[in-house]
Structures are given as structure tokens and as C-alpha cells.
């Protein structure tokens, strides 16, 4: 099922039966967003709760994080959690730009998760913060 949901052949799924670990790098699926891949992974985890299942999403644009002052909005917090999930799955570093307080908030969250993140600039836009893949 993991290969089918990821859109890949079964021989590309990494399985460690002793550790009960499964990992697959998903192919881009038409109309799928990062949230789609995360939901697919959650579905797989629910179907096999005794296994650690990791669905690595394809490279996609990361969401912006909406803020209300120095704190993310409810949707902003969900988008930040999604960006953290994607960075943890891919192992890639991130860059952040936004106003100073928002950048510090996100940098702290990323560091807590062990994600390498750098600031790329400061803006006066107080409503959102931009997260991108580092080159």
C-alpha cells in the first residue's frame, strides 16, 4: 500500500522489518500539496500503528506562515507544522524571511526540531513569514 500511495514501484520502498520501519520517497502526484502527502503518511501510520512510516514528499513550495502580531494565527501554526514535517522528512535546510520577531519565533521552533534554518532577510510585512528550501 505504501508504494501505491506514494506513486512508486514496490522495490523503491525501504523496509527494515527488525526495526519496523518503512520509508518511501513519493513521486509528484497531480494536484497534491504538501498537506496531501502528510495526510497520506498519517493514513499509513494509522493503518500500521506498530510501524514507523515515513513518506518523503517531493520538492514543493513551502507554505507562508500567517501571523497576528508576534504569534502565528491558527492557520499559520498549521502551516508551520507542515513546513517542519516536510523539512524533517526531506532532511533539507530552510531559509526564512519576515519581520524580526516572527523570524525569531520560527527559528526557535525549527531549532527545537533539529532543522538547520537561516535568516535570509527582514521585511516590514507583519502579516506573514516566508519559508523556503535552502539552496
PDB file of C-alpha atoms in Angstrom:
ATOM      1  CA  UNK A   1       0.000   0.000   0.000  1.00  0.00           C
ATOM      2  CA  UNK A   2       2.894   2.377   0.739  1.00  0.00           C
ATOM      3  CA  UNK A   3       4.198   2.144  -2.826  1.00  0.00           C
ATOM      4  CA  UNK A   4       0.741   2.664  -4.313  1.00  0.00           C
ATOM      5  CA  UNK A   5       0.023   5.766  -2.219  1.00  0.00           C
ATOM      6  CA  UNK A   6       3.461   7.212  -2.994  1.00  0.00           C
ATOM      7  CA  UNK A   7       3.063   6.553  -6.715  1.00  0.00           C
ATOM      8  CA  UNK A   8       6.226   4.435  -6.935  1.00  0.00           C
ATOM      9  CA  UNK A   9       7.148   0.827  -7.611  1.00  0.00           C
ATOM     10  CA  UNK A  10       7.326  -1.503  -4.584  1.00  0.00           C
ATOM     11  CA  UNK A  11      11.078  -2.023  -4.972  1.00  0.00           C
ATOM     12  CA  UNK A  12      11.709   1.654  -4.082  1.00  0.00           C
ATOM     13  CA  UNK A  13      10.199   1.286  -0.612  1.00  0.00           C
ATOM     14  CA  UNK A  14      12.839   0.876   2.094  1.00  0.00           C
ATOM     15  CA  UNK A  15      11.764  -1.703   4.678  1.00  0.00           C
ATOM     16  CA  UNK A  16      13.530  -2.659   7.911  1.00  0.00           C
ATOM     17  CA  UNK A  17      11.456  -5.454   9.405  1.00  0.00           C
ATOM     18  CA  UNK A  18      13.590  -5.715  12.558  1.00  0.00           C
ATOM     19  CA  UNK A  19      13.086  -2.031  13.400  1.00  0.00           C
ATOM     20  CA  UNK A  20       9.569  -1.987  11.926  1.00  0.00           C
ATOM     21  CA  UNK A  21      10.456   0.976   9.759  1.00  0.00           C
ATOM     22  CA  UNK A  22       9.240   1.828   6.265  1.00  0.00           C
ATOM     23  CA  UNK A  23      10.301   4.785   4.145  1.00  0.00           C
ATOM     24  CA  UNK A  24       9.405   5.841   0.630  1.00  0.00           C
ATOM     25  CA  UNK A  25      10.199   8.895  -1.481  1.00  0.00           C
ATOM     26  CA  UNK A  26       6.933   9.935  -3.113  1.00  0.00           C
ATOM     27  CA  UNK A  27       6.612  10.952  -6.733  1.00  0.00           C
ATOM     28  CA  UNK A  28       4.721  14.150  -7.551  1.00  0.00           C
ATOM     29  CA  UNK A  29       1.022  13.339  -7.759  1.00  0.00           C
ATOM     30  CA  UNK A  30      -1.291  15.570  -9.839  1.00  0.00           C
ATOM     31  CA  UNK A  31      -2.987  18.165  -7.634  1.00  0.00           C
ATOM     32  CA  UNK A  32      -1.228  17.014  -4.457  1.00  0.00           C
ATOM     33  CA  UNK A  33       0.080  19.536  -1.937  1.00  0.00           C
ATOM     34  CA  UNK A  34       2.438  19.023   0.986  1.00  0.00           C
ATOM     35  CA  UNK A  35      -0.648  18.649   3.160  1.00  0.00           C
ATOM     36  CA  UNK A  36      -1.776  15.806   0.886  1.00  0.00           C
ATOM     37  CA  UNK A  37       1.484  13.913   1.419  1.00  0.00           C
ATOM     38  CA  UNK A  38       1.336  14.459   5.164  1.00  0.00           C
ATOM     39  CA  UNK A  39      -2.252  13.170   5.227  1.00  0.00           C
ATOM     40  CA  UNK A  40      -1.177  10.103   3.219  1.00  0.00           C
ATOM     41  CA  UNK A  41       1.571   9.423   5.746  1.00  0.00           C
ATOM     42  CA  UNK A  42      -0.895   9.788   8.633  1.00  0.00           C
ATOM     43  CA  UNK A  43      -3.224   7.339   6.904  1.00  0.00           C
ATOM     44  CA  UNK A  44      -0.397   4.823   6.588  1.00  0.00           C
ATOM     45  CA  UNK A  45       0.625   5.274  10.228  1.00  0.00           C
ATOM     46  CA  UNK A  46      -2.973   4.677  11.316  1.00  0.00           C
ATOM     47  CA  UNK A  47      -3.128   1.506   9.212  1.00  0.00           C
ATOM     48  CA  UNK A  48       0.166   0.173  10.638  1.00  0.00           C
ATOM     49  CA  UNK A  49       0.491   1.678  14.149  1.00  0.00           C
ATOM     50  CA  UNK A  50       3.230  -0.742  15.184  1.00  0.00           C
ATOM     51  CA  UNK A  51       5.479   0.549  12.358  1.00  0.00           C
ATOM     52  CA  UNK A  52       7.342   3.820  11.863  1.00  0.00           C
ATOM     53  CA  UNK A  53       6.277   5.029   8.431  1.00  0.00           C
ATOM     54  CA  UNK A  54       7.979   7.928   6.659  1.00  0.00           C
ATOM     55  CA  UNK A  55       6.649   9.346   3.412  1.00  0.00           C
ATOM     56  CA  UNK A  56       9.220  11.742   1.942  1.00  0.00           C
ATOM     57  CA  UNK A  57       7.389  14.342  -0.142  1.00  0.00           C
ATOM     58  CA  UNK A  58       8.714  15.599  -3.477  1.00  0.00           C
ATOM     59  CA  UNK A  59      10.258  19.078  -3.599  1.00  0.00           C
ATOM     60  CA  UNK A  60       7.406  21.558  -3.430  1.00  0.00           C
ATOM     61  CA  UNK A  61       6.906  25.159  -2.408  1.00  0.00           C
ATOM     62  CA  UNK A  62       6.629  25.539   1.348  1.00  0.00           C
ATOM     63  CA  UNK A  63       3.710  27.457   2.828  1.00  0.00           C
ATOM     64  CA  UNK A  64       3.983  31.005   4.141  1.00  0.00           C
ATOM     65  CA  UNK A  65       3.177  31.367   7.825  1.00  0.00           C
ATOM     66  CA  UNK A  66       0.481  33.901   8.708  1.00  0.00           C
ATOM     67  CA  UNK A  67       0.988  35.873  11.906  1.00  0.00           C
ATOM     68  CA  UNK A  68      -1.144  38.024  14.155  1.00  0.00           C
ATOM     69  CA  UNK A  69       1.491  40.170  15.829  1.00  0.00           C
ATOM     70  CA  UNK A  70       4.357  38.006  17.070  1.00  0.00           C
ATOM     71  CA  UNK A  71       2.364  34.745  17.160  1.00  0.00           C
ATOM     72  CA  UNK A  72       1.194  32.610  14.241  1.00  0.00           C
ATOM     73  CA  UNK A  73      -2.509  32.527  13.506  1.00  0.00           C
ATOM     74  CA  UNK A  74      -4.270  29.164  13.786  1.00  0.00           C
ATOM     75  CA  UNK A  75      -3.730  28.514  10.082  1.00  0.00           C
ATOM     76  CA  UNK A  76      -0.184  29.897  10.372  1.00  0.00           C
ATOM     77  CA  UNK A  77       0.610  27.400  13.136  1.00  0.00           C
ATOM     78  CA  UNK A  78      -0.709  24.573  10.939  1.00  0.00           C
ATOM     79  CA  UNK A  79       1.431  25.789   8.019  1.00  0.00           C
ATOM     80  CA  UNK A  80       4.492  25.998  10.289  1.00  0.00           C
ATOM     81  CA  UNK A  81       3.876  22.423  11.481  1.00  0.00           C
ATOM     82  CA  UNK A  82       3.597  21.328   7.840  1.00  0.00           C
ATOM     83  CA  UNK A  83       6.897  23.019   6.929  1.00  0.00           C
ATOM     84  CA  UNK A  84       8.566  21.359   9.931  1.00  0.00           C
ATOM     85  CA  UNK A  85       7.189  17.968   8.862  1.00  0.00           C
ATOM     86  CA  UNK A  86       8.456  18.447   5.284  1.00  0.00           C
ATOM     87  CA  UNK A  87      11.913  19.549   6.438  1.00  0.00           C
ATOM     88  CA  UNK A  88      12.206  16.599   8.825  1.00  0.00           C
ATOM     89  CA  UNK A  89      11.161  14.137   6.126  1.00  0.00           C
ATOM     90  CA  UNK A  90      13.474  15.513   3.446  1.00  0.00           C
ATOM     91  CA  UNK A  91      16.423  16.395   5.692  1.00  0.00           C
ATOM     92  CA  UNK A  92      16.813  19.682   3.823  1.00  0.00           C
ATOM     93  CA  UNK A  93      17.747  23.039   5.319  1.00  0.00           C
ATOM     94  CA  UNK A  94      15.422  26.034   5.218  1.00  0.00           C
ATOM     95  CA  UNK A  95      15.639  29.805   4.839  1.00  0.00           C
ATOM     96  CA  UNK A  96      13.281  32.279   6.479  1.00  0.00           C
ATOM     97  CA  UNK A  97      12.421  35.895   5.750  1.00  0.00           C
ATOM     98  CA  UNK A  98       9.978  38.101   7.596  1.00  0.00           C
ATOM     99  CA  UNK A  99       9.941  40.606  10.390  1.00  0.00           C
ATOM    100  CA  UNK A 100      12.473  40.085  13.172  1.00  0.00           C
ATOM    101  CA  UNK A 101      10.133  38.849  15.930  1.00  0.00           C
ATOM    102  CA  UNK A 102       8.381  36.398  13.608  1.00  0.00           C
ATOM    103  CA  UNK A 103      11.682  35.090  12.254  1.00  0.00           C
ATOM    104  CA  UNK A 104      12.976  34.548  15.799  1.00  0.00           C
ATOM    105  CA  UNK A 105       9.785  32.663  16.712  1.00  0.00           C
ATOM    106  CA  UNK A 106      10.149  30.330  13.721  1.00  0.00           C
ATOM    107  CA  UNK A 107      13.922  29.928  14.119  1.00  0.00           C
ATOM    108  CA  UNK A 108      13.337  28.765  17.691  1.00  0.00           C
ATOM    109  CA  UNK A 109      10.705  26.230  16.587  1.00  0.00           C
ATOM    110  CA  UNK A 110      12.968  24.925  13.820  1.00  0.00           C
ATOM    111  CA  UNK A 111      15.982  24.607  16.134  1.00  0.00           C
ATOM    112  CA  UNK A 112      13.850  22.702  18.651  1.00  0.00           C
ATOM    113  CA  UNK A 113      13.179  20.177  15.870  1.00  0.00           C
ATOM    114  CA  UNK A 114      16.825  19.986  14.805  1.00  0.00           C
ATOM    115  CA  UNK A 115      16.196  21.683  11.457  1.00  0.00           C
ATOM    116  CA  UNK A 116      19.008  23.802  10.052  1.00  0.00           C
ATOM    117  CA  UNK A 117      17.481  27.177   9.262  1.00  0.00           C
ATOM    118  CA  UNK A 118      18.968  30.526   8.271  1.00  0.00           C
ATOM    119  CA  UNK A 119      17.551  34.023   8.056  1.00  0.00           C
ATOM    120  CA  UNK A 120      17.657  35.478   4.547  1.00  0.00           C
ATOM    121  CA  UNK A 121      16.352  38.942   5.239  1.00  0.00           C
ATOM    122  CA  UNK A 122      13.990  41.111   7.133  1.00  0.00           C
ATOM    123  CA  UNK A 123      10.786  42.655   5.862  1.00  0.00           C
ATOM    124  CA  UNK A 124       8.268  45.094   7.237  1.00  0.00           C
ATOM    125  CA  UNK A 125       5.385  42.789   6.322  1.00  0.00           C
ATOM    126  CA  UNK A 126       3.896  41.972   9.699  1.00  0.00           C
ATOM    127  CA  UNK A 127       1.284  39.525   8.437  1.00  0.00           C
ATOM    128  CA  UNK A 128       3.326  36.631   7.067  1.00  0.00           C
ATOM    129  CA  UNK A 129       6.686  34.962   7.058  1.00  0.00           C
ATOM    130  CA  UNK A 130       8.220  33.166   4.073  1.00  0.00           C
ATOM    131  CA  UNK A 131       9.877  29.756   4.435  1.00  0.00           C
ATOM    132  CA  UNK A 132      11.886  28.337   1.531  1.00  0.00           C
ATOM    133  CA  UNK A 133      14.226  25.463   0.843  1.00  0.00           C
ATOM    134  CA  UNK A 134      17.881  26.426   1.198  1.00  0.00           C
ATOM    135  CA  UNK A 135      19.929  26.007  -1.964  1.00  0.00           C
TER     136      UNK A 135
END
